[in-house]
mmCIF file of C-alpha atoms and ligand atoms in Angstrom:
data_model
loop_
_atom_site.group_PDB
_atom_site.id
_atom_site.type_symbol
_atom_site.label_atom_id
_atom_site.label_comp_id
_atom_site.label_asym_id
_atom_site.label_seq_id
_atom_site.Cartn_x
_atom_site.Cartn_y
_atom_site.Cartn_z
ATOM 1 C CA MET A 41 250.995 172.285 173.777
ATOM 2 C CA CYS A 42 251.840 173.514 177.189
ATOM 3 C CA ALA A 43 252.319 170.971 179.989
ATOM 4 C CA LEU A 44 250.703 171.623 183.322
ATOM 5 C CA SER A 45 253.002 171.985 186.240
ATOM 6 C CA VAL A 46 251.932 168.780 187.997
ATOM 7 C CA PRO A 47 253.868 167.566 191.035
ATOM 8 C CA ALA A 48 255.343 164.077 190.727
ATOM 9 C CA LEU A 49 255.852 161.276 193.226
ATOM 10 C CA ALA A 50 258.859 158.980 193.163
ATOM 11 C CA LEU A 51 258.162 155.339 192.427
ATOM 12 C CA THR A 52 260.937 153.891 194.523
ATOM 13 C CA ARG A 53 260.911 150.568 192.688
ATOM 14 C CA GLY A 54 262.088 151.573 189.201
ATOM 15 C CA THR A 55 264.334 149.307 187.142
ATOM 16 C CA ASN A 56 268.089 149.313 187.857
ATOM 17 C CA GLY A 57 267.718 151.781 190.694
ATOM 18 C CA GLU A 58 266.675 154.511 188.229
ATOM 19 C CA GLU A 59 264.271 157.034 189.744
ATOM 20 C CA VAL A 60 260.885 156.812 188.065
ATOM 21 C CA LEU A 61 258.573 159.756 188.686
ATOM 22 C CA ILE A 62 254.804 159.499 188.296
ATOM 23 C CA PRO A 63 252.832 162.718 187.720
ATOM 24 C CA GLN A 64 250.266 163.008 190.508
ATOM 25 C CA LEU A 65 247.481 163.837 188.042
ATOM 26 C CA GLY A 66 246.666 161.736 185.004
ATOM 27 C CA VAL A 67 243.726 161.039 182.742
ATOM 28 C CA GLY A 68 241.708 157.846 183.147
ATOM 29 C CA THR A 69 240.257 156.042 180.121
ATOM 30 C CA TYR A 70 237.935 153.438 181.687
ATOM 31 C CA LYS A 71 234.877 152.941 179.442
ATOM 32 C CA VAL A 72 236.264 155.220 176.728
ATOM 33 C CA PRO A 73 235.643 153.229 173.516
ATOM 34 C CA ASP A 74 238.633 152.655 171.264
ATOM 35 C CA ASP A 75 237.195 154.853 168.506
ATOM 36 C CA GLU A 76 236.881 157.770 170.964
ATOM 37 C CA ALA A 77 240.134 157.212 172.838
ATOM 38 C CA GLU A 78 242.351 158.989 170.304
ATOM 39 C CA ARG A 79 240.248 162.170 170.490
ATOM 40 C CA VAL A 80 239.916 162.082 174.304
ATOM 41 C CA VAL A 81 243.617 161.452 174.908
ATOM 42 C CA CYS A 82 244.619 164.083 172.306
ATOM 43 C CA ASP A 83 242.341 166.566 174.103
ATOM 44 C CA ALA A 84 243.885 165.625 177.442
ATOM 45 C CA LEU A 85 247.435 166.049 176.111
ATOM 46 C CA GLU A 86 246.513 169.369 174.489
ATOM 47 C CA VAL A 87 245.152 170.781 177.743
ATOM 48 C CA GLY A 88 248.321 169.722 179.534
ATOM 49 C CA TYR A 89 248.013 166.176 180.915
ATOM 50 C CA ARG A 90 251.130 164.044 180.491
ATOM 51 C CA HIS A 91 249.999 160.887 182.297
ATOM 52 C CA VAL A 92 247.541 158.460 180.666
ATOM 53 C CA ASP A 93 246.029 155.377 182.299
ATOM 54 C CA THR A 94 244.708 152.541 180.136
ATOM 55 C CA ALA A 95 244.304 148.757 180.464
ATOM 56 C CA GLN A 96 244.067 145.662 178.309
ATOM 57 C CA MET A 97 240.528 145.237 179.685
ATOM 58 C CA TYR A 98 239.397 148.653 178.393
ATOM 59 C CA GLY A 99 239.955 147.614 174.763
ATOM 60 C CA ASN A 100 241.260 151.098 173.929
ATOM 61 C CA GLU A 101 245.050 150.714 173.945
ATOM 62 C CA ALA A 102 245.159 151.124 170.154
ATOM 63 C CA GLY A 103 243.240 154.418 170.378
ATOM 64 C CA VAL A 104 245.544 155.625 173.143
ATOM 65 C CA GLY A 105 248.494 154.563 170.964
ATOM 66 C CA ARG A 106 247.174 156.603 168.042
ATOM 67 C CA ALA A 107 246.943 159.670 170.288
ATOM 68 C CA ILE A 108 250.526 159.147 171.478
ATOM 69 C CA ALA A 109 251.644 158.816 167.864
ATOM 70 C CA VAL A 110 249.940 161.962 166.583
ATOM 71 C CA CYS A 111 250.358 164.279 169.582
ATOM 72 C CA GLY A 112 253.903 165.247 168.637
ATOM 73 C CA LEU A 113 255.140 165.158 172.230
ATOM 74 C CA PRO A 114 258.521 163.656 173.071
ATOM 75 C CA ARG A 115 258.142 160.171 174.521
ATOM 76 C CA ARG A 116 260.129 161.143 177.623
ATOM 77 C CA ASP A 117 257.471 163.731 178.531
ATOM 78 C CA LEU A 118 254.713 161.107 178.759
ATOM 79 C CA PHE A 119 253.864 158.642 181.501
ATOM 80 C CA ILE A 120 251.804 155.686 180.215
ATOM 81 C CA THR A 121 250.247 152.932 182.346
ATOM 82 C CA SER A 122 248.516 149.750 181.255
ATOM 83 C CA LYS A 123 247.264 146.682 183.134
ATOM 84 C CA LEU A 124 247.285 142.909 182.728
ATOM 85 C CA ASN A 125 243.792 141.606 182.026
ATOM 86 C CA ASN A 126 242.214 138.838 184.121
ATOM 87 C CA PRO A 127 242.299 136.060 181.497
ATOM 88 C CA ASN A 128 246.027 136.723 180.904
ATOM 89 C CA HIS A 129 247.604 135.813 184.254
ATOM 90 C CA ARG A 130 249.325 132.603 183.157
ATOM 91 C CA ARG A 131 252.938 133.223 182.146
ATOM 92 C CA ASP A 132 252.628 132.605 178.402
ATOM 93 C CA ASP A 133 249.400 134.599 178.181
ATOM 94 C CA ALA A 134 250.898 137.431 180.227
ATOM 95 C CA LEU A 135 253.996 137.673 178.030
ATOM 96 C CA ARG A 136 251.968 137.460 174.824
ATOM 97 C CA SER A 137 249.432 140.034 176.008
ATOM 98 C CA PHE A 138 252.198 142.383 177.142
ATOM 99 C CA ASP A 139 253.645 142.204 173.604
ATOM 100 C CA ALA A 140 250.168 143.031 172.234
ATOM 101 C CA THR A 141 249.867 145.978 174.638
ATOM 102 C CA MET A 142 253.188 147.384 173.458
ATOM 103 C CA GLU A 143 252.223 146.892 169.823
ATOM 104 C CA ALA A 144 248.854 148.612 170.336
ATOM 105 C CA LEU A 145 250.386 151.522 172.235
ATOM 106 C CA GLY A 146 253.273 151.756 169.750
ATOM 107 C CA LEU A 147 255.828 151.885 172.556
ATOM 108 C CA ASP A 148 259.216 150.271 173.132
ATOM 109 C CA VAL A 149 259.090 150.923 176.865
ATOM 110 C CA LEU A 150 256.005 151.326 179.044
ATOM 111 C CA ASP A 151 256.194 153.436 182.208
ATOM 112 C CA LEU A 152 254.035 151.298 184.479
ATOM 113 C CA PHE A 153 252.375 147.896 184.105
ATOM 114 C CA LEU A 154 249.896 146.711 186.746
ATOM 115 C CA VAL A 155 248.165 143.436 187.604
ATOM 116 C CA HIS A 156 244.590 144.660 187.130
ATOM 117 C CA TRP A 157 242.772 142.428 189.689
ATOM 118 C CA PRO A 158 243.900 139.933 192.324
ATOM 119 C CA LEU A 159 242.199 136.815 191.038
ATOM 120 C CA ALA A 160 241.106 134.322 193.658
ATOM 121 C CA ALA A 161 242.940 131.030 194.088
ATOM 122 C CA SER A 162 239.584 129.404 193.251
ATOM 123 C CA ALA A 163 240.198 130.547 189.652
ATOM 124 C CA GLY A 164 243.317 128.336 189.674
ATOM 125 C CA ILE A 165 245.558 131.392 189.779
ATOM 126 C CA ASP A 166 248.415 131.779 192.223
ATOM 127 C CA LEU A 167 249.066 135.497 192.494
ATOM 128 C CA VAL A 168 252.682 134.817 193.364
ATOM 129 C CA ASP A 169 253.142 133.184 189.948
ATOM 130 C CA THR A 170 251.503 136.187 188.277
ATOM 131 C CA TRP A 171 253.802 138.524 190.207
ATOM 132 C CA ARG A 172 256.871 136.483 189.211
ATOM 133 C CA THR A 173 255.879 136.954 185.548
ATOM 134 C CA MET A 174 255.519 140.701 186.153
ATOM 135 C CA ILE A 175 259.048 140.698 187.614
ATOM 136 C CA GLU A 176 260.258 138.879 184.486
ATOM 137 C CA ILE A 177 258.674 141.616 182.350
ATOM 138 C CA LEU A 178 260.360 144.276 184.526
ATOM 139 C CA HIS A 179 263.719 142.581 184.055
ATOM 140 C CA SER A 180 263.195 142.548 180.279
ATOM 141 C CA GLY A 181 263.661 146.329 180.416
ATOM 142 C CA ARG A 182 260.411 146.978 178.529
ATOM 143 C CA VAL A 183 258.676 148.565 181.501
ATOM 144 C CA ARG A 184 260.100 151.081 183.973
ATOM 145 C CA ALA A 185 258.035 149.997 186.960
ATOM 146 C CA ILE A 186 255.511 147.294 187.880
ATOM 147 C CA GLY A 187 252.668 147.373 190.340
ATOM 148 C CA VAL A 188 249.233 146.055 191.163
ATOM 149 C CA SER A 189 245.640 147.202 191.274
ATOM 150 C CA ASN A 190 242.793 146.310 193.611
ATOM 151 C CA PHE A 191 245.098 144.306 195.890
ATOM 152 C CA GLN A 192 243.968 143.791 199.477
ATOM 153 C CA PRO A 193 246.430 143.640 202.402
ATOM 154 C CA GLU A 194 246.675 139.840 202.284
ATOM 155 C CA HIS A 195 247.504 139.917 198.560
ATOM 156 C CA LEU A 196 250.295 142.448 199.106
ATOM 157 C CA ARG A 197 251.720 140.426 202.002
ATOM 158 C CA ARG A 198 251.733 137.229 199.913
ATOM 159 C CA ILE A 199 253.469 138.545 196.799
ATOM 160 C CA VAL A 200 256.051 140.605 198.699
ATOM 161 C CA GLY A 201 256.675 137.807 201.213
ATOM 162 C CA ALA A 202 257.333 135.335 198.377
ATOM 163 C CA THR A 203 259.434 137.554 196.083
ATOM 164 C CA ASP A 204 260.791 140.497 198.101
ATOM 165 C CA VAL A 205 259.752 142.716 195.170
ATOM 166 C CA VAL A 206 257.436 145.506 196.341
ATOM 167 C CA PRO A 207 254.882 146.823 193.822
ATOM 168 C CA ALA A 208 255.587 150.453 192.911
ATOM 169 C CA VAL A 209 251.875 151.234 192.999
ATOM 170 C CA ASN A 210 248.553 149.828 194.173
ATOM 171 C CA GLN A 211 245.751 151.423 192.160
ATOM 172 C CA ILE A 212 242.497 151.087 194.118
ATOM 173 C CA GLU A 213 239.012 152.549 194.197
ATOM 174 C CA LEU A 214 239.439 155.598 196.428
ATOM 175 C CA HIS A 215 237.410 158.771 196.993
ATOM 176 C CA PRO A 216 235.852 160.582 199.957
ATOM 177 C CA TRP A 217 233.166 157.869 200.333
ATOM 178 C CA LEU A 218 235.859 155.144 200.393
ATOM 179 C CA THR A 219 239.026 156.522 201.944
ATOM 180 C CA GLN A 220 240.819 153.151 202.267
ATOM 181 C CA SER A 221 242.713 154.156 205.414
ATOM 182 C CA GLU A 222 243.949 150.630 206.238
ATOM 183 C CA LEU A 223 245.440 150.068 202.783
ATOM 184 C CA ARG A 224 246.947 153.561 202.660
ATOM 185 C CA ALA A 225 248.692 153.029 205.997
ATOM 186 C CA MET A 226 250.065 149.725 204.747
ATOM 187 C CA HIS A 227 251.245 151.313 201.490
ATOM 188 C CA ALA A 228 253.038 154.066 203.422
ATOM 189 C CA GLN A 229 254.805 151.470 205.529
ATOM 190 C CA MET A 230 255.835 149.378 202.496
ATOM 191 C CA GLY A 231 256.814 152.265 200.185
ATOM 192 C CA ILE A 232 253.926 151.723 197.755
ATOM 193 C CA VAL A 233 252.375 154.732 195.981
ATOM 194 C CA THR A 234 248.571 154.819 196.248
ATOM 195 C CA GLN A 235 246.661 155.614 193.061
ATOM 196 C CA SER A 236 242.928 156.462 193.171
ATOM 197 C CA TRP A 237 240.589 155.026 190.537
ATOM 198 C CA SER A 238 237.069 156.409 190.175
ATOM 199 C CA PRO A 239 238.360 159.382 192.162
ATOM 200 C CA LEU A 240 235.057 161.224 191.648
ATOM 201 C CA GLY A 241 233.012 158.166 192.661
ATOM 202 C CA ARG A 242 232.098 157.810 188.957
ATOM 203 C CA GLY A 243 230.818 161.369 189.099
ATOM 204 C CA ARG A 244 228.292 160.615 191.863
ATOM 205 C CA LEU A 245 230.260 162.521 194.506
ATOM 206 C CA LEU A 246 229.807 165.759 192.576
ATOM 207 C CA ALA A 247 226.337 166.211 194.083
ATOM 208 C CA GLU A 248 227.422 165.385 197.653
ATOM 209 C CA PRO A 249 226.278 168.392 199.773
ATOM 210 C CA THR A 250 229.565 168.715 201.717
ATOM 211 C CA VAL A 251 231.502 168.766 198.436
ATOM 212 C CA VAL A 252 229.130 171.342 196.917
ATOM 213 C CA GLU A 253 229.397 173.540 200.023
ATOM 214 C CA ILE A 254 233.207 173.482 200.003
ATOM 215 C CA ALA A 255 233.205 174.164 196.253
ATOM 216 C CA GLU A 256 231.136 177.302 196.807
ATOM 217 C CA ALA A 257 233.402 178.404 199.666
ATOM 218 C CA VAL A 258 236.623 178.108 197.646
ATOM 219 C CA GLY A 259 235.168 179.256 194.320
ATOM 220 C CA ALA A 260 235.861 175.960 192.538
ATOM 221 C CA SER A 261 233.756 173.187 190.996
ATOM 222 C CA PRO A 262 232.845 170.033 192.976
ATOM 223 C CA ALA A 263 235.146 167.980 190.720
ATOM 224 C CA GLN A 264 238.051 170.351 191.397
ATOM 225 C CA VAL A 265 237.466 170.108 195.152
ATOM 226 C CA ILE A 266 237.594 166.313 195.087
ATOM 227 C CA ILE A 267 240.694 166.280 192.875
ATOM 228 C CA ARG A 268 242.389 168.687 195.339
ATOM 229 C CA TRP A 269 241.448 166.331 198.183
ATOM 230 C CA HIS A 270 243.305 163.499 196.414
ATOM 231 C CA LEU A 271 246.338 165.650 195.598
ATOM 232 C CA GLN A 272 246.597 167.077 199.121
ATOM 233 C CA ASN A 273 246.427 163.502 200.477
ATOM 234 C CA SER A 274 249.549 162.630 198.385
ATOM 235 C CA LEU A 275 247.527 160.311 196.153
ATOM 236 C CA VAL A 276 247.957 159.859 192.406
ATOM 237 C CA VAL A 277 244.617 160.685 190.809
ATOM 238 C CA ILE A 278 243.264 159.792 187.358
ATOM 239 C CA PRO A 279 239.851 161.408 186.838
ATOM 240 C CA LYS A 280 238.169 160.449 183.601
ATOM 241 C CA SER A 281 236.156 162.665 181.317
ATOM 242 C CA THR A 282 235.288 162.467 177.640
ATOM 243 C CA HIS A 283 234.663 166.241 177.498
ATOM 244 C CA ARG A 284 237.564 168.513 176.656
ATOM 245 C CA GLU A 285 236.326 171.403 178.808
ATOM 246 C CA ARG A 286 235.924 169.084 181.821
ATOM 247 C CA LEU A 287 239.369 167.606 181.222
ATOM 248 C CA ALA A 288 240.760 171.136 181.266
ATOM 249 C CA ALA A 289 238.825 172.160 184.382
ATOM 250 C CA ASN A 290 239.780 168.967 186.241
ATOM 251 C CA ALA A 291 243.431 169.806 185.645
ATOM 252 C CA ASP A 292 243.100 173.463 186.561
ATOM 253 C CA VAL A 293 243.439 172.787 190.273
ATOM 254 C CA PHE A 294 246.900 173.998 191.189
ATOM 255 C CA GLY A 295 245.695 177.431 192.273
ATOM 256 C CA ILE A 296 243.188 175.940 194.743
ATOM 257 C CA THR A 297 243.986 174.923 198.324
ATOM 258 C CA LEU A 298 241.662 173.215 200.788
ATOM 259 C CA ASP A 299 242.277 174.070 204.426
ATOM 260 C CA ASP A 300 242.518 171.515 207.245
ATOM 261 C CA THR A 301 238.852 171.917 208.203
ATOM 262 C CA GLN A 302 237.721 171.312 204.603
ATOM 263 C CA MET A 303 240.026 168.293 204.271
ATOM 264 C CA ALA A 304 238.672 166.887 207.547
ATOM 265 C CA ALA A 305 235.064 167.402 206.411
ATOM 266 C CA LEU A 306 235.799 165.451 203.218
ATOM 267 C CA ASN A 307 237.655 162.714 205.124
ATOM 268 C CA ALA A 308 234.589 162.365 207.355
ATOM 269 C CA LEU A 309 232.422 161.370 204.358
ATOM 270 C CA ASP A 310 233.982 157.892 204.419
ATOM 271 C CA GLN A 311 231.330 155.192 204.584
ATOM 272 C CA GLY A 312 233.083 152.319 202.850
ATOM 273 C CA LEU A 313 230.924 152.892 199.771
ATOM 274 C CA ARG A 314 232.150 151.322 196.530
ATOM 275 C CA THR A 315 231.019 152.350 193.066
ATOM 276 C CA GLY A 316 232.855 149.408 191.490
ATOM 277 C CA SER A 317 233.503 145.734 192.267
ATOM 278 C CA HIS A 318 234.996 144.454 195.494
ATOM 279 C CA PRO A 319 238.341 142.761 194.763
ATOM 280 C CA ASP A 320 237.136 139.500 196.366
ATOM 281 C CA GLN A 321 234.303 139.201 193.856
ATOM 282 C CA ILE A 322 236.311 139.385 190.658
ATOM 283 C CA GLN A 323 236.315 136.298 188.420
ATOM 284 C CA VAL A 324 238.329 135.565 185.295
HETATM 285 P P1 A2P B 605 232.045 162.577 181.299
HETATM 286 O O1 A2P B 605 233.013 161.539 180.794
HETATM 287 O O2 A2P B 605 230.764 162.606 180.551
HETATM 288 O O3 A2P B 605 232.682 163.940 181.465
HETATM 289 P P2 A2P B 605 235.502 158.885 187.837
HETATM 290 O O4 A2P B 605 236.778 159.445 187.288
HETATM 291 O O5 A2P B 605 235.364 158.949 189.304
HETATM 292 O O6 A2P B 605 235.236 157.468 187.316
HETATM 293 O O7 A2P B 605 234.313 159.792 187.277
HETATM 294 C C1 A2P B 605 234.074 159.833 185.900
HETATM 295 C C2 A2P B 605 232.675 160.345 185.673
HETATM 296 O O8 A2P B 605 232.600 161.697 186.133
HETATM 297 C C3 A2P B 605 232.327 160.350 184.230
HETATM 298 O O9 A2P B 605 230.948 159.976 184.140
HETATM 299 C C4 A2P B 605 232.515 161.805 183.791
HETATM 300 O O10 A2P B 605 231.585 162.124 182.782
HETATM 301 C C5 A2P B 605 232.196 162.557 185.051
HETATM 302 N N1 A2P B 605 233.001 163.790 185.188
HETATM 303 C C6 A2P B 605 234.326 163.910 185.150
HETATM 304 N N2 A2P B 605 234.734 165.191 185.342
HETATM 305 C C7 A2P B 605 233.581 165.899 185.473
HETATM 306 C C8 A2P B 605 233.314 167.276 185.695
HETATM 307 N N3 A2P B 605 234.290 168.168 185.789
HETATM 308 N N4 A2P B 605 232.017 167.665 185.799
HETATM 309 C C9 A2P B 605 231.010 166.766 185.683
HETATM 310 N N5 A2P B 605 231.204 165.451 185.480
HETATM 311 C C10 A2P B 605 232.475 165.009 185.377
#
């Protein structure tokens, strides 16, 4: 199994000052059922992915774990992310669920663990307490880096202001219809790596005329054009597909380059359009 030559970004907030590198391209597993996850992740690893994104909420960590176990790749070659589910924010629940995540994935050390959603104070959750538990998990040595997902500027300010520990990553919905310029500028200032979820707009962006036109001009598929847009914007991107040939094509993007005019045309598609939930609307 030949690894792709994927560029990596440094997560500046690894444990004990160790440099943790995150491959810029990974495979997403949102909505992949547990009984399909082993096959999908095995396919992804076989076509060269080395970065896999899962979550407690997806209910497929065991399937991902089976793929890791059978793929025959050295653990050090893989980068595995999971996320703390909404009902598990309280300290005891977080610690217990982290143990369950590690058991399901069959790992001693996870590469990245994220707070999946910033739950509102109205749910009786203080995000600072959740973040302190994440820091405790980091200090246990069982995860190489911790971060957040779907955090808005005020959430980032609160947890960093209270703890001085900066999340390595904020994984947010991001694609040409939702370019998230305010958050990205804040991340750059704070040293947070931006990760794009639903990078293809759940597949809906593939029919966007500007994307189709650029795809024809560069001799690539619409999905490849959008993935290049993420990579050339220094984002970490985790497109999801359950089809092996699409997984392979989505990763076959390192011979394609978009020029400044094409990048600008894609940037101009921004209309603040979400395909998923707004972080302020998430409940436990
Ligand atoms: P499928 O899993 O059937 O391949 P996102 O990562 O933005 O959430 O988008 C995922 C959606 O895009 C899924 O519905 C996936 O369908 C579809 N998709 C992913 N890659 C491709 C591709 N190369 N061509 C067509 N559809 C794709």
